[in-house]
CSV table of C-alpha atoms in Angstrom, one decimal:
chain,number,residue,atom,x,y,z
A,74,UNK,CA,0.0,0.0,0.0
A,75,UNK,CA,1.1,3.6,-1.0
A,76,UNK,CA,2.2,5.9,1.5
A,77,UNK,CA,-1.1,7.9,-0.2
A,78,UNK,CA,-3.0,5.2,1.1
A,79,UNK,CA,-1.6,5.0,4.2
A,80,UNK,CA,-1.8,8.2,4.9
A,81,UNK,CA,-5.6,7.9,3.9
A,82,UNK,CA,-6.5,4.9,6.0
A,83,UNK,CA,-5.4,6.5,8.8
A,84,UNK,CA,-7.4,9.1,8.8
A,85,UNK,CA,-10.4,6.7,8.1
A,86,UNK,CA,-9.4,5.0,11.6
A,87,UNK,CA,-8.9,8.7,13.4
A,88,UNK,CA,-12.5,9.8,11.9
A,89,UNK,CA,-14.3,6.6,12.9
A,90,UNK,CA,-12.3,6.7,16.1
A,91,UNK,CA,-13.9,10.5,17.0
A,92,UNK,CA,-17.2,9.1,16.0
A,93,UNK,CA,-17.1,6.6,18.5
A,94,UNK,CA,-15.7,8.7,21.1
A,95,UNK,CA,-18.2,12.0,20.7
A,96,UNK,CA,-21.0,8.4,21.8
A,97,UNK,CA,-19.4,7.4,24.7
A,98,UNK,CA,-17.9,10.6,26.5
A,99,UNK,CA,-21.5,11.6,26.7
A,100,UNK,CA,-22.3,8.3,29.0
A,101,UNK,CA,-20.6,9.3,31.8
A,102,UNK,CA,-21.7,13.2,32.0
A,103,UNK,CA,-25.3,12.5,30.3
A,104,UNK,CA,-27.2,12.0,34.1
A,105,UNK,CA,-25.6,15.0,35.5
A,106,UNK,CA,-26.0,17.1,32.3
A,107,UNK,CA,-30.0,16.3,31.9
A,108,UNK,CA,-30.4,16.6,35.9
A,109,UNK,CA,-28.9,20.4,35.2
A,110,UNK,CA,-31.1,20.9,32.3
A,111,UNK,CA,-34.1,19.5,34.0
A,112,UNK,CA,-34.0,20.4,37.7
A,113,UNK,CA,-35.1,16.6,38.2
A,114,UNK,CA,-33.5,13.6,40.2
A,115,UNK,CA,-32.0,10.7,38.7
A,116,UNK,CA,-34.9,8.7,38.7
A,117,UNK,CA,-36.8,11.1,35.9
A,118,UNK,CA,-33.4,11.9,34.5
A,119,UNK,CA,-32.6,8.1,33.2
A,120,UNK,CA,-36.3,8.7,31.4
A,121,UNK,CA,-34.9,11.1,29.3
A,122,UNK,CA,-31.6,9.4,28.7
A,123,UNK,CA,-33.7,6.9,27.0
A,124,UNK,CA,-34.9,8.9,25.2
A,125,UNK,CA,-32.0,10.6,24.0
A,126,UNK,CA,-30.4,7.5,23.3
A,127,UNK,CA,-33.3,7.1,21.3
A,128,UNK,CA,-33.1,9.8,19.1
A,129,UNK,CA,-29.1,9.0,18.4
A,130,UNK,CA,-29.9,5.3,17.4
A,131,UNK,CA,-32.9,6.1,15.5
A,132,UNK,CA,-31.2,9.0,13.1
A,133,UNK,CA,-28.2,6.0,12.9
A,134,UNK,CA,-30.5,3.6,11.9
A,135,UNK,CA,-32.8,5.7,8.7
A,136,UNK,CA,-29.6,7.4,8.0
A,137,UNK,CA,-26.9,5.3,7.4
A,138,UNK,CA,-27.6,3.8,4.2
A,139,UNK,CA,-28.7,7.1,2.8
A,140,UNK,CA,-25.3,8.0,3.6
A,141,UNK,CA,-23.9,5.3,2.1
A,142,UNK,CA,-25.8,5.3,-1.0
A,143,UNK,CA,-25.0,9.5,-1.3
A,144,UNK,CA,-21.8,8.7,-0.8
A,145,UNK,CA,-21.8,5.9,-4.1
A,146,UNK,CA,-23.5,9.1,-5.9
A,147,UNK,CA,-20.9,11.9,-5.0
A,148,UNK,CA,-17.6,10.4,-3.5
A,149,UNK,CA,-17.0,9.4,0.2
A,150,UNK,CA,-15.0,12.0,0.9
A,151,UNK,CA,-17.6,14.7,0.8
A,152,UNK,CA,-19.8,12.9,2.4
A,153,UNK,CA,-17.3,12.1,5.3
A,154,UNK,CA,-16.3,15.3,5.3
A,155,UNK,CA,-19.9,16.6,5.4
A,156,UNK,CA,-20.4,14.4,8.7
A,157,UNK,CA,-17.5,15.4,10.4
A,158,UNK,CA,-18.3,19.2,10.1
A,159,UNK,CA,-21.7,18.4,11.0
A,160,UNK,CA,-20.5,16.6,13.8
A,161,UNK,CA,-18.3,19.6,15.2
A,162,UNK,CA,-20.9,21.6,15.3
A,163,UNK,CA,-23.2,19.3,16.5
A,164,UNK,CA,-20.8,18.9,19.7
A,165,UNK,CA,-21.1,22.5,20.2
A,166,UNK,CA,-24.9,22.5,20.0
A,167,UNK,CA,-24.4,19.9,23.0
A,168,UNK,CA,-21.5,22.1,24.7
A,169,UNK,CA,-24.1,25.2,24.4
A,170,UNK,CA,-27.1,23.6,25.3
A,171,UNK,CA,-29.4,26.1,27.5
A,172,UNK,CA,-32.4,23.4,28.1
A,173,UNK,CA,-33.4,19.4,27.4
A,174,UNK,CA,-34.8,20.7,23.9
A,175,UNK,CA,-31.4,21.5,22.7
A,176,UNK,CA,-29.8,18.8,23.7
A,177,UNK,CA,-32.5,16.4,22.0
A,178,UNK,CA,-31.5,18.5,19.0
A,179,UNK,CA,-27.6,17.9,19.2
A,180,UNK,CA,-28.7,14.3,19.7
A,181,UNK,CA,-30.7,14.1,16.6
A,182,UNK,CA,-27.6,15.6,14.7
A,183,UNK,CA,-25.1,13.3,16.1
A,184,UNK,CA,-27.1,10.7,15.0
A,185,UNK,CA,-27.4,11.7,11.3
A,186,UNK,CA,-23.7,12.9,11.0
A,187,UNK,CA,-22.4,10.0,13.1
A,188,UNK,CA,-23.8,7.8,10.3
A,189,UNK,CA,-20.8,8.6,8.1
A,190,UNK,CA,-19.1,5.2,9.2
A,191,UNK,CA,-20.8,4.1,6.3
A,192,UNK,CA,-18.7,5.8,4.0
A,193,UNK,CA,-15.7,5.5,5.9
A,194,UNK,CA,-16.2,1.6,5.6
A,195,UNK,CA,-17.1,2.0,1.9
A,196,UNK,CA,-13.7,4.4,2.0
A,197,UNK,CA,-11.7,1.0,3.5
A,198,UNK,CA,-13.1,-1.0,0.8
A,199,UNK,CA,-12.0,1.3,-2.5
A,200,UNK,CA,-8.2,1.6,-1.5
A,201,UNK,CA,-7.6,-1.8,-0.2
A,202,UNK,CA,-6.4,-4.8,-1.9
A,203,UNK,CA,-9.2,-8.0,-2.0
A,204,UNK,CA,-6.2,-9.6,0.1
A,205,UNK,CA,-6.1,-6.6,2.1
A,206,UNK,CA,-10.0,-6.1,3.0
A,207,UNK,CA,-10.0,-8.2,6.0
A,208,UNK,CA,-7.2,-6.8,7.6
A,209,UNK,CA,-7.8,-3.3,7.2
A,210,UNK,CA,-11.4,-3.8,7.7
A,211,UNK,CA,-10.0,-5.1,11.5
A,212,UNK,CA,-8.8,-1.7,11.7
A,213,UNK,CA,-11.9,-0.6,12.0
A,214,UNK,CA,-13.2,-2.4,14.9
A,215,UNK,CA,-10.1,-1.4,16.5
A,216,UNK,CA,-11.2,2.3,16.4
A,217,UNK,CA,-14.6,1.2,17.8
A,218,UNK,CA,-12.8,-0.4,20.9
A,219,UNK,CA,-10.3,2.1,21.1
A,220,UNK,CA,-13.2,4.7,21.4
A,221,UNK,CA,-15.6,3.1,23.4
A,222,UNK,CA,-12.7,2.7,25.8
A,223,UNK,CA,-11.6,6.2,25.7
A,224,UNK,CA,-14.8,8.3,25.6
A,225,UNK,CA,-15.8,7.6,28.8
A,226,UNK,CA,-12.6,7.7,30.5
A,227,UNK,CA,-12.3,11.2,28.6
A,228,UNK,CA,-15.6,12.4,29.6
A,229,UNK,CA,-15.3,11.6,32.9
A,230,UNK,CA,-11.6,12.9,33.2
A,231,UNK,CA,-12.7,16.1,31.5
A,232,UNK,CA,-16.0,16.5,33.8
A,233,UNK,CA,-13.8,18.0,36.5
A,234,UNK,CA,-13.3,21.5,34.2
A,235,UNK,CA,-17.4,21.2,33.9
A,236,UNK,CA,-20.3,18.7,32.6
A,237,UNK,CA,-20.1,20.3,29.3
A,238,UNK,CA,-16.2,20.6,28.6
A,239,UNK,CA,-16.2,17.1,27.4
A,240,UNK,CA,-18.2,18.8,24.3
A,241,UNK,CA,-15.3,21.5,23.9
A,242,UNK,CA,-13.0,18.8,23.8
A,243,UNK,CA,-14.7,16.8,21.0
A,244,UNK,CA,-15.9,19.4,18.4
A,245,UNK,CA,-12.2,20.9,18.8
A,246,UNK,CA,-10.6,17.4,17.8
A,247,UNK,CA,-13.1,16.6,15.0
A,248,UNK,CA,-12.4,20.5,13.5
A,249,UNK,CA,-9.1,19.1,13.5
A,250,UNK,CA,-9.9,15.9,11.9
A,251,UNK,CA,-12.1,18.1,9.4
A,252,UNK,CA,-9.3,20.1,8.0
A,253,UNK,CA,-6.6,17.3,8.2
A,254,UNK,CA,-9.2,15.7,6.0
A,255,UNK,CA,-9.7,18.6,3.6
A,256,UNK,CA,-6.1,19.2,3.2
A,257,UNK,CA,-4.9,15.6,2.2
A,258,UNK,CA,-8.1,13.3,2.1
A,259,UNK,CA,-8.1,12.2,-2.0
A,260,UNK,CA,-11.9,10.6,-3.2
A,261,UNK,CA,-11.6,6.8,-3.4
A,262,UNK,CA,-14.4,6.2,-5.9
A,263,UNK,CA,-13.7,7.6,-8.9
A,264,UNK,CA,-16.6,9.0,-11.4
A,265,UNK,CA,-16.6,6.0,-13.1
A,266,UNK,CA,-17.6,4.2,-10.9
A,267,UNK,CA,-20.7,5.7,-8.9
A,268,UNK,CA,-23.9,4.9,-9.5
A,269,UNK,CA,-27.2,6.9,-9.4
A,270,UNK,CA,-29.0,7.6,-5.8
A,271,UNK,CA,-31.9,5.5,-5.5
A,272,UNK,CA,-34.6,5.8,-2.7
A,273,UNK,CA,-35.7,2.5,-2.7
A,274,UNK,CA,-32.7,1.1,-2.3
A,275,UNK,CA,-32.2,2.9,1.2
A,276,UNK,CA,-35.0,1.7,3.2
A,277,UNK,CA,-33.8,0.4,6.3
A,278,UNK,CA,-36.0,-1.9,6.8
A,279,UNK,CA,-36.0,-3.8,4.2
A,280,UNK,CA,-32.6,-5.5,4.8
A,281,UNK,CA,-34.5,-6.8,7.8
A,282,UNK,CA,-37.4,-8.5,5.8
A,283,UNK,CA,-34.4,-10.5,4.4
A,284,UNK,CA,-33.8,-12.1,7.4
A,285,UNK,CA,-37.0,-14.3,6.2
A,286,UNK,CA,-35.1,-16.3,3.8
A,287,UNK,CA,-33.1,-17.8,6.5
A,288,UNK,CA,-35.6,-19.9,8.7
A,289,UNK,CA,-33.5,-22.6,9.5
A,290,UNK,CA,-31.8,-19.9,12.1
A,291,UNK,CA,-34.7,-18.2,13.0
A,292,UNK,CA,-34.2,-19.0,16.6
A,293,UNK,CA,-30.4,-17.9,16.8
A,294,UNK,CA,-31.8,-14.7,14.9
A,295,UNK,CA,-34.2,-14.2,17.6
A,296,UNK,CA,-31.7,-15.2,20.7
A,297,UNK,CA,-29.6,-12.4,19.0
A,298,UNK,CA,-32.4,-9.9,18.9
A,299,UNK,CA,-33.1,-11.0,22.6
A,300,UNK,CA,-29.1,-10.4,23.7
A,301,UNK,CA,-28.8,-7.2,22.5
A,302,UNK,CA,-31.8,-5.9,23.7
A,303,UNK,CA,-30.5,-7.6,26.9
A,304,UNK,CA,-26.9,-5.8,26.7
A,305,UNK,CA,-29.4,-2.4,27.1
A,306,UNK,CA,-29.6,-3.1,30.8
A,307,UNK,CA,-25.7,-2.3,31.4
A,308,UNK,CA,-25.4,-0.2,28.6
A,309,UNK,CA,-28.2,2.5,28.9
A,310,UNK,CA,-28.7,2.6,32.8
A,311,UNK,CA,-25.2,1.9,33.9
A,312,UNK,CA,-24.7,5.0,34.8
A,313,UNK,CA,-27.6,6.0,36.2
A,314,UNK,CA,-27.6,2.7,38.8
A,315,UNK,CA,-24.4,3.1,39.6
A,316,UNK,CA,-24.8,7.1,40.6
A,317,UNK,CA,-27.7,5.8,42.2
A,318,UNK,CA,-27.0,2.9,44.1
A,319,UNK,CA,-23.5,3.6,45.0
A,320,UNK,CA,-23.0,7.6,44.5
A,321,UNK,CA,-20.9,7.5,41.8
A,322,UNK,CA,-19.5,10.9,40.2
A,323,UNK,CA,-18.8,11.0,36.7
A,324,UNK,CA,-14.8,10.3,37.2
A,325,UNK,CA,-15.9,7.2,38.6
A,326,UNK,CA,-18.3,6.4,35.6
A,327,UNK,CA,-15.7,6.7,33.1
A,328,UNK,CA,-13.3,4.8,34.3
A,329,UNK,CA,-15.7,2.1,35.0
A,330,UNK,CA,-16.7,1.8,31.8
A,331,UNK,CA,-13.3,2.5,30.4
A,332,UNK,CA,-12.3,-1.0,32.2
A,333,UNK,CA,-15.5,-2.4,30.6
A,334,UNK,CA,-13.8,-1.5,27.5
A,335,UNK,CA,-10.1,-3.0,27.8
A,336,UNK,CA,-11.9,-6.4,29.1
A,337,UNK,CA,-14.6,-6.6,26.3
A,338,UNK,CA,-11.7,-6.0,23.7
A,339,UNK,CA,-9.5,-8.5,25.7
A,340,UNK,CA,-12.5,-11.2,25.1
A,341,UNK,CA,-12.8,-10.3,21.6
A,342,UNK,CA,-9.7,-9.6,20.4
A,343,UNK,CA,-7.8,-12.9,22.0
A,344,UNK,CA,-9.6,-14.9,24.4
A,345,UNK,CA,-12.2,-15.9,21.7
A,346,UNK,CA,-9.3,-17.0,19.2
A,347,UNK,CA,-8.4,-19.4,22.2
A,348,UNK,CA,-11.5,-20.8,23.4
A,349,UNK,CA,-13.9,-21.0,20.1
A,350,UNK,CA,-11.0,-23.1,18.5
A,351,UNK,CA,-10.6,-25.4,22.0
A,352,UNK,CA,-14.3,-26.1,23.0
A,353,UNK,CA,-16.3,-25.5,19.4
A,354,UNK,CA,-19.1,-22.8,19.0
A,355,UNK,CA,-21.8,-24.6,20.5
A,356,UNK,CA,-20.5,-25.3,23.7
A,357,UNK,CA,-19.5,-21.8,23.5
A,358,UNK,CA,-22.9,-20.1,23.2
A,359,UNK,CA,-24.3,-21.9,25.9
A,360,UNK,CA,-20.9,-20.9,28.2
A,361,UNK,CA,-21.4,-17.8,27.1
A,362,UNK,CA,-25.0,-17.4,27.4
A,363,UNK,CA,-24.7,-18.5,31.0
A,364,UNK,CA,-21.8,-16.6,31.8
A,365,UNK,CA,-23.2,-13.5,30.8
A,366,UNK,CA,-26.5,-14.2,32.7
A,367,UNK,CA,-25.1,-14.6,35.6
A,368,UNK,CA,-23.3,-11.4,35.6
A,369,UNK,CA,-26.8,-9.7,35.2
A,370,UNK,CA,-28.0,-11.5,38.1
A,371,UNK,CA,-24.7,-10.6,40.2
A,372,UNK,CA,-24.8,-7.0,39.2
A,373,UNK,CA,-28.6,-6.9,40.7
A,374,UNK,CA,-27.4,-7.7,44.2
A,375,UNK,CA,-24.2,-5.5,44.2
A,376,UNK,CA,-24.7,-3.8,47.4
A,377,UNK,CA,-21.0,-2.1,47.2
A,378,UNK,CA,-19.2,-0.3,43.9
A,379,UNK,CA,-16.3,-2.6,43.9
A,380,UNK,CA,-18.6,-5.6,43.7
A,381,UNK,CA,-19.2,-4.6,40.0
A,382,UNK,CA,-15.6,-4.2,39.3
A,383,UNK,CA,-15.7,-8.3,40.0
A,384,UNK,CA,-19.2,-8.9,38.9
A,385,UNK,CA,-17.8,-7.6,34.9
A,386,UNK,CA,-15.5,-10.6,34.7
A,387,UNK,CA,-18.2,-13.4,34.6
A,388,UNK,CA,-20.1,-10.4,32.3
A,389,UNK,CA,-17.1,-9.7,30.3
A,390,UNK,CA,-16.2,-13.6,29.8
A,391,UNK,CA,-19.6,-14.1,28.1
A,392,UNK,CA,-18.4,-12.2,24.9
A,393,UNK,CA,-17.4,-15.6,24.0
A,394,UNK,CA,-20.8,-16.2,23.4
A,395,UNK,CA,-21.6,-13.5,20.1
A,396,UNK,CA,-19.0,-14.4,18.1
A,397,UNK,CA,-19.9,-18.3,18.2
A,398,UNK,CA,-23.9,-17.8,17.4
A,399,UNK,CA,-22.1,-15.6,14.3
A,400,UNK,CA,-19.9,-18.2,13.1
A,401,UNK,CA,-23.2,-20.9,13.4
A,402,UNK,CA,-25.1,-18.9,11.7
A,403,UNK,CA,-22.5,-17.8,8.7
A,404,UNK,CA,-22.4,-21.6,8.1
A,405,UNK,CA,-25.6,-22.3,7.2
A,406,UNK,CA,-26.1,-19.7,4.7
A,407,UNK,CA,-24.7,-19.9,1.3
A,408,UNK,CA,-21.6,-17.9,0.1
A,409,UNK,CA,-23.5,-15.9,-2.7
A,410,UNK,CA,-25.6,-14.7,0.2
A,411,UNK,CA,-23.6,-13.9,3.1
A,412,UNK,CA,-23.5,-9.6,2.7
A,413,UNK,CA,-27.6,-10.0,2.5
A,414,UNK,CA,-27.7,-11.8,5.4
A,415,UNK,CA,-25.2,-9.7,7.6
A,416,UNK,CA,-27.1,-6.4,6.1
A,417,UNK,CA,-29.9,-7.7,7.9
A,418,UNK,CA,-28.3,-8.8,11.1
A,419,UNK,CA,-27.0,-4.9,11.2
A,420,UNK,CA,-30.5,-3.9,10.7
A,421,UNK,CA,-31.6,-5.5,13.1
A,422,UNK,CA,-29.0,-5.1,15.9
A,423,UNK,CA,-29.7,-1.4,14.9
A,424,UNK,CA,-33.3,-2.1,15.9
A,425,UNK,CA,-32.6,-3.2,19.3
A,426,UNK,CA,-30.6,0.1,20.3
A,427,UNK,CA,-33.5,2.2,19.3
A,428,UNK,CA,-36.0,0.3,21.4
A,429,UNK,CA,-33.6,-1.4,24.3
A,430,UNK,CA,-32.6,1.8,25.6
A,431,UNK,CA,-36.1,3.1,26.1
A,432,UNK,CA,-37.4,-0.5,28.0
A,433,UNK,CA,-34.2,-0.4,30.5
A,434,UNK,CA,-33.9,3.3,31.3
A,435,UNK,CA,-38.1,3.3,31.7
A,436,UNK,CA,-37.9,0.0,33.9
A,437,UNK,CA,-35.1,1.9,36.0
A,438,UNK,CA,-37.2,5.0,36.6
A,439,UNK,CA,-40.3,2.9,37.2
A,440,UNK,CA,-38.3,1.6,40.5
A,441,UNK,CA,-36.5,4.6,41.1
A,442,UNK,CA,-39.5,6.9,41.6
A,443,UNK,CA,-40.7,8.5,44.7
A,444,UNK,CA,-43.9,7.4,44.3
A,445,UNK,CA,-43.2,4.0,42.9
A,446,UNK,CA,-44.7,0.3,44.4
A,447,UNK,CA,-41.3,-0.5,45.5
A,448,UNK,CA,-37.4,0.9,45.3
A,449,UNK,CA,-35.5,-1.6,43.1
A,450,UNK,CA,-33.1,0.2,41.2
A,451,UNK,CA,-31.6,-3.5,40.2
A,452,UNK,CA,-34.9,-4.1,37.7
A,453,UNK,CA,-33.0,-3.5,34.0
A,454,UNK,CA,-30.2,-6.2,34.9
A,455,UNK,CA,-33.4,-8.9,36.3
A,456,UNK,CA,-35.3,-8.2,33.4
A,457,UNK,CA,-31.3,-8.3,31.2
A,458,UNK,CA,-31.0,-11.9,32.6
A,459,UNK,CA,-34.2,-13.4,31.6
A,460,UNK,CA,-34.2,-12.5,28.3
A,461,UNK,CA,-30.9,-13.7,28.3
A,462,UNK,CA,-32.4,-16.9,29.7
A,463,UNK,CA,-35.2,-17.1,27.1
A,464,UNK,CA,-31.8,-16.3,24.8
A,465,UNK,CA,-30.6,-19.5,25.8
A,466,UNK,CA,-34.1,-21.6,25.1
A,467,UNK,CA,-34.2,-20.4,21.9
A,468,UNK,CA,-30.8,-21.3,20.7
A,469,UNK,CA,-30.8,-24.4,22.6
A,470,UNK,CA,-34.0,-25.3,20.4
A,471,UNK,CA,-32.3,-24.1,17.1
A,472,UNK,CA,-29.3,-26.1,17.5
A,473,UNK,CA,-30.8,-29.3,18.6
A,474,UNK,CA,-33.1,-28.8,15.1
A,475,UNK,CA,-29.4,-28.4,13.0
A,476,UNK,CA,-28.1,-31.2,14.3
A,477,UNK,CA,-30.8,-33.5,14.0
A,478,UNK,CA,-30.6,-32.4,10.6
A,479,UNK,CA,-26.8,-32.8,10.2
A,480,UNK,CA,-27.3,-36.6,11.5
A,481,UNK,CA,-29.8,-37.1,8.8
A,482,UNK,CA,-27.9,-35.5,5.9
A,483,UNK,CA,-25.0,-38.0,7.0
């Protein structure tokens, strides 16, 4: 690869990197922030996290393949470029913010402009080599567990200037990124190339209804839809419990989830290369599965913080677990067919983190209120396990199906 390249794939990891950040240093600060905005307590302020979370994941979802389709029309790098000034001034719209409305508003723009990664992938794809794909492709999920380890940490770290510094911070590095971009970023797909914007071929939705040709893993499908909706518990009201339940400040927040971040990448960038290989993917599912539920359960009767410092190894460890139903899955699908059916898997992992925040942060708020039939501030991670438990019926029921059906074929 060129130095050109190089140079160019770089700043493809440094712009998906930013994106990834400008979502997570908001986690840590987002209670505080709304509680400033709102005059409210933390019960009524995880309400409108939901919500906000909400608006991010929905303006992801519809926008994402228009991105990606404008961006076979006109080039990726006006499109990425687009984003990324959008997204600086988004930040500062957040940074700025005077009441909850304006915040919902930087929200709904983060959410459209974050939805470059699109075209930053696409970007990947033009200047690298078929040989290449895969490994510069890894790059990117790199940047997303590089940023999801740092943007809490940051935001946290950064909270001590002020709840809204962490903003500053982020529009200033994605300026940056902006005119590093504008100065040296050459377009990837030349005009040859493009192809005209069509609207029908954007509806999100539609990648889902593909899903449908695949019923022979309808029930890992579904325990998927079920895990991540699951995963909505830690990731949506983590915060709010733990400020909550153990009086966590922000500081405290971010590094937690910082540490959430270094062990999920240590499961998924080594441990899994280990164990898949040693014990096989079924075996590894259920493990994982189990492993994972039981951290929900353990989290629920934490009574001190450290006890969720230890309570994220079993947690962390069932990582194992999402990789392994991918693999079964992949393998029962033809080769010709295996971008429709990870298209729809996006879609619908996209689905859950419009809807998943909204049922944990409301469950939380339910049992958090004043007024409320009882205090249990505990209810997302209960509610996380069993659907990680009906998870586990579901696969169990798929797999028994595939190999009957393996025994027959032989």
């Amino acid at each position: 690869m060129s130095k050109r390249q190089n140079a160019s794939l770089g700043f493809i990891f440094v712009t998906i990197l930013v994106d990834v950040i400008g979502l997570g240093i908001i986690i840590p600060i987002l209670p505080e922030l709304i509680q400033s905005l709102t005059g409210k307590g933390l019960s009524d302020a995880s309400r409108y996290g939901g919500w906000l979370i909400f608006t991010y994941a929905l303006m992801q979802f519809l926008f994402a393949p228009v991105l990606g389709a404008l961006s076979d029309r006109y080039g990726r790098r006006r499109v990425i470029l687009f984003s990324l000034l959008g997204l600086s001034i988004d930040y500062l719209v957040h940074a700025w913010a005077p009441t909850i409305t304006f915040l919902f508003i930087g929200r709904f723009l983060a959410g459209i402009t974050g939805a470059s990664i699109t075209a930053a992938t696409a970007y990947v794809a033009d200047i690298s080599a078929p040989e290449k794909r895969a490994q510069n492709f890894g790059l990117i999920s790199a940047a997303f567990g590089l940023g999801f380890i740092i943007g809490p940490v940051l935001g946290g770290l950064l909270s001590k200037w002020g709840i809204r510094v962490p903003f500053y911070a982020a529009a200033a590095i994605t300026m940056l990124n902006f005119i590093y971009g504008l100065l040296i970023l050459p377009e990837s797909l030349p005009e040859s190339k493009r192809r005209a914007f069509d609207w029908n071929k954007v509806h999100p939705l539609g990648t889902i209804k593909n899903l449908k040709s695949y019923p022979v893993v309808g029930g890992l499908l579904v325990s998927l839809f079920l895990v991540h909706i699951a995963a909505h518990s830690l990731q949506s009201t983590w915060s709010f419990f733990t400020m909550f339940r153990f009086e966590w400040t922000a500081i405290e927040v971010g590094y937690s989830l910082g540490i959430v971040g270094v062990m999920a990448a240590l499961v998924q960038g080594g441990l899994i290369r280990i164990v898949i290989p040693w014990i096989g993917e079924v075996k590894s599912v259920m493990i994982g599965f189990l492993l994972w539920g039981t951290g929900m359960i353990l989290f629920s009767l934490a009574n001190e913080g450290w006890m969720m410092y230890v309570f994220l190894i079993p947690y962390c460890l069932g990582g194992i677990a999402g990789p392994a139903i991918m693999g079964i899955i992949s393998n029962q699908v033809p080769d010709n067919r295996q971008g429709e059916l990870q298209g729809g898997i996006t879609s619908l992992v996209s689905l859950t983190s419009i809807f998943g925040p909204l049922i944990m942060t409301g469950i939380f708020a339910f049992f958090t209120k004043d007024d409320g039939p009882v205090l249990f501030p505990s209810a997302p991670f209960v509610l996380g396990a069993l659907l990680i438990g009906a998870a586990l019926i579901f696969s169990l029921s798929t797999l028994r199906s595939l190999r009957l059906k393996k025994v027959e074929a032989d």
